[in-house]
mmCIF file of C-alpha atoms in Angstrom:
data_model
loop_
_atom_site.group_PDB
_atom_site.id
_atom_site.type_symbol
_atom_site.label_atom_id
_atom_site.label_comp_id
_atom_site.label_asym_id
_atom_site.label_seq_id
_atom_site.Cartn_x
_atom_site.Cartn_y
_atom_site.Cartn_z
ATOM 1 C CA UNK A 1 -6.177 2.928 17.824
ATOM 2 C CA UNK A 2 -6.686 5.750 15.402
ATOM 3 C CA UNK A 3 -10.043 6.939 13.922
ATOM 4 C CA UNK A 4 -11.678 5.856 10.713
ATOM 5 C CA UNK A 5 -10.484 8.729 8.623
ATOM 6 C CA UNK A 6 -6.967 8.449 9.982
ATOM 7 C CA UNK A 7 -6.886 4.776 9.214
ATOM 8 C CA UNK A 8 -8.139 4.975 5.637
ATOM 9 C CA UNK A 9 -5.984 8.056 4.898
ATOM 10 C CA UNK A 10 -2.983 6.274 6.405
ATOM 11 C CA UNK A 11 -3.391 3.220 4.122
ATOM 12 C CA UNK A 12 -3.963 5.334 0.999
ATOM 13 C CA UNK A 13 -0.861 7.534 1.749
ATOM 14 C CA UNK A 14 1.194 4.407 2.353
ATOM 15 C CA UNK A 15 0.140 3.231 -1.095
ATOM 16 C CA UNK A 16 0.861 6.608 -2.654
ATOM 17 C CA UNK A 17 4.267 6.742 -0.910
ATOM 18 C CA UNK A 18 5.200 3.391 -2.341
ATOM 19 C CA UNK A 19 4.111 4.499 -5.855
ATOM 20 C CA UNK A 20 6.113 7.729 -5.455
ATOM 21 C CA UNK A 21 9.334 6.018 -4.292
ATOM 22 C CA UNK A 22 9.290 3.342 -6.965
ATOM 23 C CA UNK A 23 8.251 5.732 -9.646
ATOM 24 C CA UNK A 24 11.020 8.242 -8.757
ATOM 25 C CA UNK A 25 13.649 5.511 -8.750
ATOM 26 C CA UNK A 26 12.495 4.146 -12.137
ATOM 27 C CA UNK A 27 12.393 7.622 -13.758
ATOM 28 C CA UNK A 28 15.746 8.687 -12.147
ATOM 29 C CA UNK A 29 17.391 5.613 -13.694
ATOM 30 C CA UNK A 30 15.893 6.146 -17.098
ATOM 31 C CA UNK A 31 16.713 9.850 -17.161
ATOM 32 C CA UNK A 32 20.342 9.379 -16.279
ATOM 33 C CA UNK A 33 21.019 6.114 -18.184
ATOM 34 C CA UNK A 34 21.926 4.408 -14.897
ATOM 35 C CA UNK A 35 23.738 1.127 -15.094
ATOM 36 C CA UNK A 36 21.489 -0.455 -12.386
ATOM 37 C CA UNK A 37 17.804 0.298 -12.448
ATOM 38 C CA UNK A 38 14.991 -0.934 -10.346
ATOM 39 C CA UNK A 39 12.953 -1.457 -13.496
ATOM 40 C CA UNK A 40 15.232 -4.499 -14.157
ATOM 41 C CA UNK A 41 13.580 -6.271 -11.197
ATOM 42 C CA UNK A 42 10.341 -7.778 -12.284
ATOM 43 C CA UNK A 43 8.628 -8.047 -8.979
ATOM 44 C CA UNK A 44 9.051 -4.455 -7.858
ATOM 45 C CA UNK A 45 8.025 -3.229 -11.285
ATOM 46 C CA UNK A 46 5.001 -5.474 -11.122
ATOM 47 C CA UNK A 47 3.990 -4.118 -7.764
ATOM 48 C CA UNK A 48 4.348 -0.622 -9.090
ATOM 49 C CA UNK A 49 2.137 -1.376 -12.050
ATOM 50 C CA UNK A 50 -0.497 -3.042 -9.853
ATOM 51 C CA UNK A 51 -0.548 -0.285 -7.283
ATOM 52 C CA UNK A 52 -0.612 2.671 -9.624
ATOM 53 C CA UNK A 53 -2.665 1.190 -12.430
ATOM 54 C CA UNK A 54 -5.081 -0.996 -10.612
ATOM 55 C CA UNK A 55 -5.457 -0.771 -6.844
ATOM 56 C CA UNK A 56 -5.325 2.975 -6.251
ATOM 57 C CA UNK A 57 -7.380 3.849 -9.403
ATOM 58 C CA UNK A 58 -10.154 1.328 -8.461
ATOM 59 C CA UNK A 59 -10.056 2.665 -4.870
ATOM 60 C CA UNK A 60 -10.569 6.142 -6.212
ATOM 61 C CA UNK A 61 -13.475 5.063 -8.326
ATOM 62 C CA UNK A 62 -15.235 3.146 -5.653
ATOM 63 C CA UNK A 63 -14.632 6.072 -3.229
ATOM 64 C CA UNK A 64 -16.263 8.434 -5.763
ATOM 65 C CA UNK A 65 -19.266 6.008 -5.967
ATOM 66 C CA UNK A 66 -19.526 5.978 -2.212
ATOM 67 C CA UNK A 67 -19.461 9.819 -2.067
ATOM 68 C CA UNK A 68 -22.073 9.977 -4.822
ATOM 69 C CA UNK A 69 -24.179 7.473 -2.776
ATOM 70 C CA UNK A 70 -23.897 9.666 0.264
ATOM 71 C CA UNK A 71 -24.703 12.879 -1.577
ATOM 72 C CA UNK A 72 -27.508 11.483 -3.669
ATOM 73 C CA UNK A 73 -29.194 9.238 -1.204
ATOM 74 C CA UNK A 74 -32.755 10.094 -0.445
ATOM 75 C CA UNK A 75 -35.143 9.233 2.361
ATOM 76 C CA UNK A 76 -38.856 8.783 1.586
ATOM 77 C CA UNK A 77 -41.247 10.524 3.819
ATOM 78 C CA UNK A 78 -42.495 7.344 5.553
ATOM 79 C CA UNK A 79 -39.231 5.321 5.749
ATOM 80 C CA UNK A 80 -36.494 5.489 8.366
ATOM 81 C CA UNK A 81 -33.519 4.160 6.406
ATOM 82 C CA UNK A 82 -31.724 5.194 3.187
ATOM 83 C CA UNK A 83 -32.297 3.197 0.048
ATOM 84 C CA UNK A 84 -28.923 1.773 -0.594
ATOM 85 C CA UNK A 85 -26.747 -0.197 1.835
ATOM 86 C CA UNK A 86 -23.772 0.034 -0.408
ATOM 87 C CA UNK A 87 -23.075 3.581 0.773
ATOM 88 C CA UNK A 88 -20.344 2.384 3.129
ATOM 89 C CA UNK A 89 -18.542 0.078 0.708
ATOM 90 C CA UNK A 90 -15.744 2.682 0.417
ATOM 91 C CA UNK A 91 -13.307 0.724 -1.694
ATOM 92 C CA UNK A 92 -12.211 -1.460 1.231
ATOM 93 C CA UNK A 93 -11.120 -4.420 -0.913
ATOM 94 C CA UNK A 94 -9.048 -2.233 -3.194
ATOM 95 C CA UNK A 95 -7.059 -0.575 -0.515
ATOM 96 C CA UNK A 96 -6.475 -3.809 1.412
ATOM 97 C CA UNK A 97 -5.293 -5.390 -1.901
ATOM 98 C CA UNK A 98 -2.961 -2.430 -2.391
ATOM 99 C CA UNK A 99 -1.491 -2.856 1.128
ATOM 100 C CA UNK A 100 -1.092 -6.587 0.592
ATOM 101 C CA UNK A 101 0.870 -5.942 -2.679
ATOM 102 C CA UNK A 102 3.193 -3.562 -0.763
ATOM 103 C CA UNK A 103 3.745 -6.166 1.968
ATOM 104 C CA UNK A 104 4.368 -8.860 -0.719
ATOM 105 C CA UNK A 105 7.473 -7.269 -2.032
ATOM 106 C CA UNK A 106 8.755 -7.055 1.467
ATOM 107 C CA UNK A 107 8.453 -10.677 2.288
ATOM 108 C CA UNK A 108 9.577 -11.711 -1.164
ATOM 109 C CA UNK A 109 12.672 -9.590 -1.190
ATOM 110 C CA UNK A 110 13.782 -9.718 2.398
ATOM 111 C CA UNK A 111 12.628 -13.141 3.475
ATOM 112 C CA UNK A 112 12.725 -14.896 0.119
ATOM 113 C CA UNK A 113 9.722 -16.487 -1.493
ATOM 114 C CA UNK A 114 9.659 -19.217 1.044
ATOM 115 C CA UNK A 115 6.110 -20.491 1.665
ATOM 116 C CA UNK A 116 6.873 -20.596 5.384
ATOM 117 C CA UNK A 117 6.658 -16.819 5.511
ATOM 118 C CA UNK A 118 3.622 -16.612 3.390
ATOM 119 C CA UNK A 119 1.557 -16.835 6.538
ATOM 120 C CA UNK A 120 2.872 -13.339 7.418
ATOM 121 C CA UNK A 121 1.227 -11.889 4.400
ATOM 122 C CA UNK A 122 -2.084 -13.670 4.764
ATOM 123 C CA UNK A 123 -2.439 -12.894 8.449
ATOM 124 C CA UNK A 124 -1.423 -9.277 8.044
ATOM 125 C CA UNK A 125 -3.672 -8.818 5.132
ATOM 126 C CA UNK A 126 -6.560 -10.365 7.032
ATOM 127 C CA UNK A 127 -5.962 -8.086 10.001
ATOM 128 C CA UNK A 128 -5.803 -4.973 7.792
ATOM 129 C CA UNK A 129 -9.095 -6.029 6.127
ATOM 130 C CA UNK A 130 -10.764 -6.749 9.442
ATOM 131 C CA UNK A 131 -9.801 -3.514 10.985
ATOM 132 C CA UNK A 132 -10.928 -1.506 7.961
ATOM 133 C CA UNK A 133 -14.245 -3.460 7.924
ATOM 134 C CA UNK A 134 -14.762 -2.787 11.618
ATOM 135 C CA UNK A 135 -14.282 0.944 11.108
ATOM 136 C CA UNK A 136 -16.835 1.016 8.360
ATOM 137 C CA UNK A 137 -19.337 -0.990 10.463
ATOM 138 C CA UNK A 138 -18.675 1.516 13.276
ATOM 139 C CA UNK A 139 -19.914 4.297 11.039
ATOM 140 C CA UNK A 140 -22.987 2.308 10.056
ATOM 141 C CA UNK A 141 -24.001 0.991 13.494
ATOM 142 C CA UNK A 142 -22.684 3.799 15.603
ATOM 143 C CA UNK A 143 -20.795 1.657 18.082
ATOM 144 C CA UNK A 144 -17.022 1.720 18.734
ATOM 145 C CA UNK A 145 -14.896 -1.113 17.514
ATOM 146 C CA UNK A 146 -11.851 -0.065 19.535
ATOM 147 C CA UNK B 1 55.393 -7.213 0.393
ATOM 148 C CA UNK B 2 52.187 -8.999 -0.090
ATOM 149 C CA UNK B 3 49.011 -7.014 0.013
ATOM 150 C CA UNK B 4 45.730 -8.212 1.494
ATOM 151 C CA UNK B 5 43.766 -6.654 -1.237
ATOM 152 C CA UNK B 6 44.632 -6.033 -4.976
ATOM 153 C CA UNK B 7 45.667 -2.398 -5.478
ATOM 154 C CA UNK B 8 43.438 -0.393 -7.759
ATOM 155 C CA UNK B 9 44.931 1.119 -10.827
ATOM 156 C CA UNK B 10 43.893 4.239 -12.761
ATOM 157 C CA UNK B 11 44.879 3.124 -16.270
ATOM 158 C CA UNK B 12 41.384 3.503 -17.549
ATOM 159 C CA UNK B 13 40.586 6.680 -15.533
ATOM 160 C CA UNK B 14 40.055 7.731 -11.930
ATOM 161 C CA UNK B 15 36.613 6.049 -11.843
ATOM 162 C CA UNK B 16 38.306 2.651 -11.938
ATOM 163 C CA UNK B 17 39.980 3.356 -8.630
ATOM 164 C CA UNK B 18 36.571 3.506 -6.981
ATOM 165 C CA UNK B 19 35.151 0.516 -8.845
ATOM 166 C CA UNK B 20 38.260 -1.561 -8.207
ATOM 167 C CA UNK B 21 38.106 -0.729 -4.497
ATOM 168 C CA UNK B 22 34.404 -1.734 -4.416
ATOM 169 C CA UNK B 23 35.049 -5.026 -6.180
ATOM 170 C CA UNK B 24 38.054 -5.868 -4.076
ATOM 171 C CA UNK B 25 36.013 -5.331 -0.942
ATOM 172 C CA UNK B 26 32.406 -6.271 -1.606
ATOM 173 C CA UNK B 27 31.177 -5.361 1.783
ATOM 174 C CA UNK B 28 32.234 -1.782 1.386
ATOM 175 C CA UNK B 29 29.139 -0.332 -0.341
ATOM 176 C CA UNK B 30 26.530 -2.225 1.762
ATOM 177 C CA UNK B 31 28.236 -1.131 4.944
ATOM 178 C CA UNK B 32 28.402 2.492 3.650
ATOM 179 C CA UNK B 33 24.666 2.356 3.134
ATOM 180 C CA UNK B 34 24.058 0.903 6.561
ATOM 181 C CA UNK B 35 26.270 3.685 8.025
ATOM 182 C CA UNK B 36 24.254 6.356 6.289
ATOM 183 C CA UNK B 37 20.998 4.862 7.456
ATOM 184 C CA UNK B 38 21.938 4.458 11.161
ATOM 185 C CA UNK B 39 23.678 7.854 11.468
ATOM 186 C CA UNK B 40 20.463 9.647 10.432
ATOM 187 C CA UNK B 41 18.189 7.257 12.301
ATOM 188 C CA UNK B 42 19.937 7.076 15.587
ATOM 189 C CA UNK B 43 21.180 10.600 15.481
ATOM 190 C CA UNK B 44 17.744 11.968 14.832
ATOM 191 C CA UNK B 45 16.141 9.935 17.576
ATOM 192 C CA UNK B 46 18.807 10.923 20.085
ATOM 193 C CA UNK B 47 18.572 14.716 19.298
ATOM 194 C CA UNK B 48 14.724 14.636 19.365
ATOM 195 C CA UNK B 49 14.818 12.907 22.735
ATOM 196 C CA UNK B 50 17.253 15.461 24.112
ATOM 197 C CA UNK B 51 15.295 18.481 22.712
ATOM 198 C CA UNK B 52 11.648 17.494 23.216
ATOM 199 C CA UNK B 53 11.625 14.391 25.417
ATOM 200 C CA UNK B 54 9.678 12.333 22.864
ATOM 201 C CA UNK B 55 10.945 9.977 20.058
ATOM 202 C CA UNK B 56 9.243 9.427 16.841
ATOM 203 C CA UNK B 57 11.083 6.393 15.450
ATOM 204 C CA UNK B 58 8.958 5.867 12.393
ATOM 205 C CA UNK B 59 9.608 9.460 11.242
ATOM 206 C CA UNK B 60 13.330 9.005 11.530
ATOM 207 C CA UNK B 61 13.156 5.666 9.838
ATOM 208 C CA UNK B 62 11.520 7.345 6.847
ATOM 209 C CA UNK B 63 14.053 10.191 6.761
ATOM 210 C CA UNK B 64 17.014 7.855 7.038
ATOM 211 C CA UNK B 65 15.724 5.428 4.444
ATOM 212 C CA UNK B 66 15.074 8.275 2.021
ATOM 213 C CA UNK B 67 18.563 9.600 2.559
ATOM 214 C CA UNK B 68 20.040 6.111 2.031
ATOM 215 C CA UNK B 69 17.937 5.805 -1.143
ATOM 216 C CA UNK B 70 19.363 8.960 -2.594
ATOM 217 C CA UNK B 71 22.937 7.755 -1.912
ATOM 218 C CA UNK B 72 22.093 4.351 -3.503
ATOM 219 C CA UNK B 73 20.568 5.954 -6.622
ATOM 220 C CA UNK B 74 23.760 8.039 -7.044
ATOM 221 C CA UNK B 75 25.893 4.925 -6.675
ATOM 222 C CA UNK B 76 23.718 3.104 -9.225
ATOM 223 C CA UNK B 77 24.738 5.425 -12.008
ATOM 224 C CA UNK B 78 27.948 3.552 -12.804
ATOM 225 C CA UNK B 79 28.483 -0.107 -13.297
ATOM 226 C CA UNK B 80 30.366 -1.885 -10.596
ATOM 227 C CA UNK B 81 29.329 -0.026 -7.437
ATOM 228 C CA UNK B 82 26.065 -1.509 -6.463
ATOM 229 C CA UNK B 83 24.121 -4.481 -7.742
ATOM 230 C CA UNK B 84 20.450 -4.772 -8.135
ATOM 231 C CA UNK B 85 19.864 -6.750 -4.954
ATOM 232 C CA UNK B 86 21.014 -3.895 -2.720
ATOM 233 C CA UNK B 87 18.921 -1.316 -4.547
ATOM 234 C CA UNK B 88 15.883 -3.532 -4.168
ATOM 235 C CA UNK B 89 16.503 -3.992 -0.480
ATOM 236 C CA UNK B 90 16.925 -0.211 0.096
ATOM 237 C CA UNK B 91 13.655 0.531 -1.801
ATOM 238 C CA UNK B 92 11.787 -2.170 0.157
ATOM 239 C CA UNK B 93 13.071 -0.789 3.487
ATOM 240 C CA UNK B 94 12.056 2.697 2.394
ATOM 241 C CA UNK B 95 8.594 1.531 1.478
ATOM 242 C CA UNK B 96 8.235 -0.392 4.726
ATOM 243 C CA UNK B 97 9.279 2.709 6.709
ATOM 244 C CA UNK B 98 6.665 4.733 4.878
ATOM 245 C CA UNK B 99 3.947 2.123 5.610
ATOM 246 C CA UNK B 100 4.998 2.129 9.350
ATOM 247 C CA UNK B 101 4.945 5.898 9.417
ATOM 248 C CA UNK B 102 1.521 6.295 7.936
ATOM 249 C CA UNK B 103 -0.061 3.595 9.985
ATOM 250 C CA UNK B 104 1.350 4.609 13.373
ATOM 251 C CA UNK B 105 -0.643 6.945 15.587
ATOM 252 C CA UNK B 106 0.891 10.397 16.185
ATOM 253 C CA UNK B 107 0.542 12.182 19.500
ATOM 254 C CA UNK B 108 -0.269 15.405 17.671
ATOM 255 C CA UNK B 109 -3.163 14.054 15.670
ATOM 256 C CA UNK B 110 -6.737 14.264 16.901
#
């Protein structure tokens, strides 16, 4: 499997790609007065609003907090650990929520909103969250989760 | 003689020839989009295999789905060619190709 940086960057870029594709389609349709526009579909527009307005922005903010925690953390002269354990939070819940939102349009639009396929979303979301968590734990504990 | 399909007429302009054809044969536009997707996807994989020996299916899925999206957006300008369902499916497939591409491991990456 890929490394921690590759994995996190991969998920973030997948979210940005989804925002770019949907945003381009919406703006193309509004610029050219198209007869059929993706903004007429409530679910896809809702996913776009959630991804761009909430998930990725919150991920950016918690990532900046993590970076500040790393840069500003201090070690006292007699202690062996840093003060805050939240350094490796890294916005994990926000990026897994973003990935789940992307997967949700897929199973809603292609498979229909049948509850039988809802297990796909919950299992996939749980696996993504678990892998992301293991990578952050790997950095903390120094062992390999592969 | 009897025709299988209704003939298009251009009374209201040449555009109506295309929209009448699309409405007389509803499968025309979806199959055109599928054709666009698979030509780029399979053609790219085949040429990459012949040239370099490796295949990068997720890359070609992204390229093919973006190409199909461009054709779909052009068709969406005028009423009667494409309905919202096909546009949503094309965008969903494009996004899924992108997710697959960014999550998959590349041989060139460290």
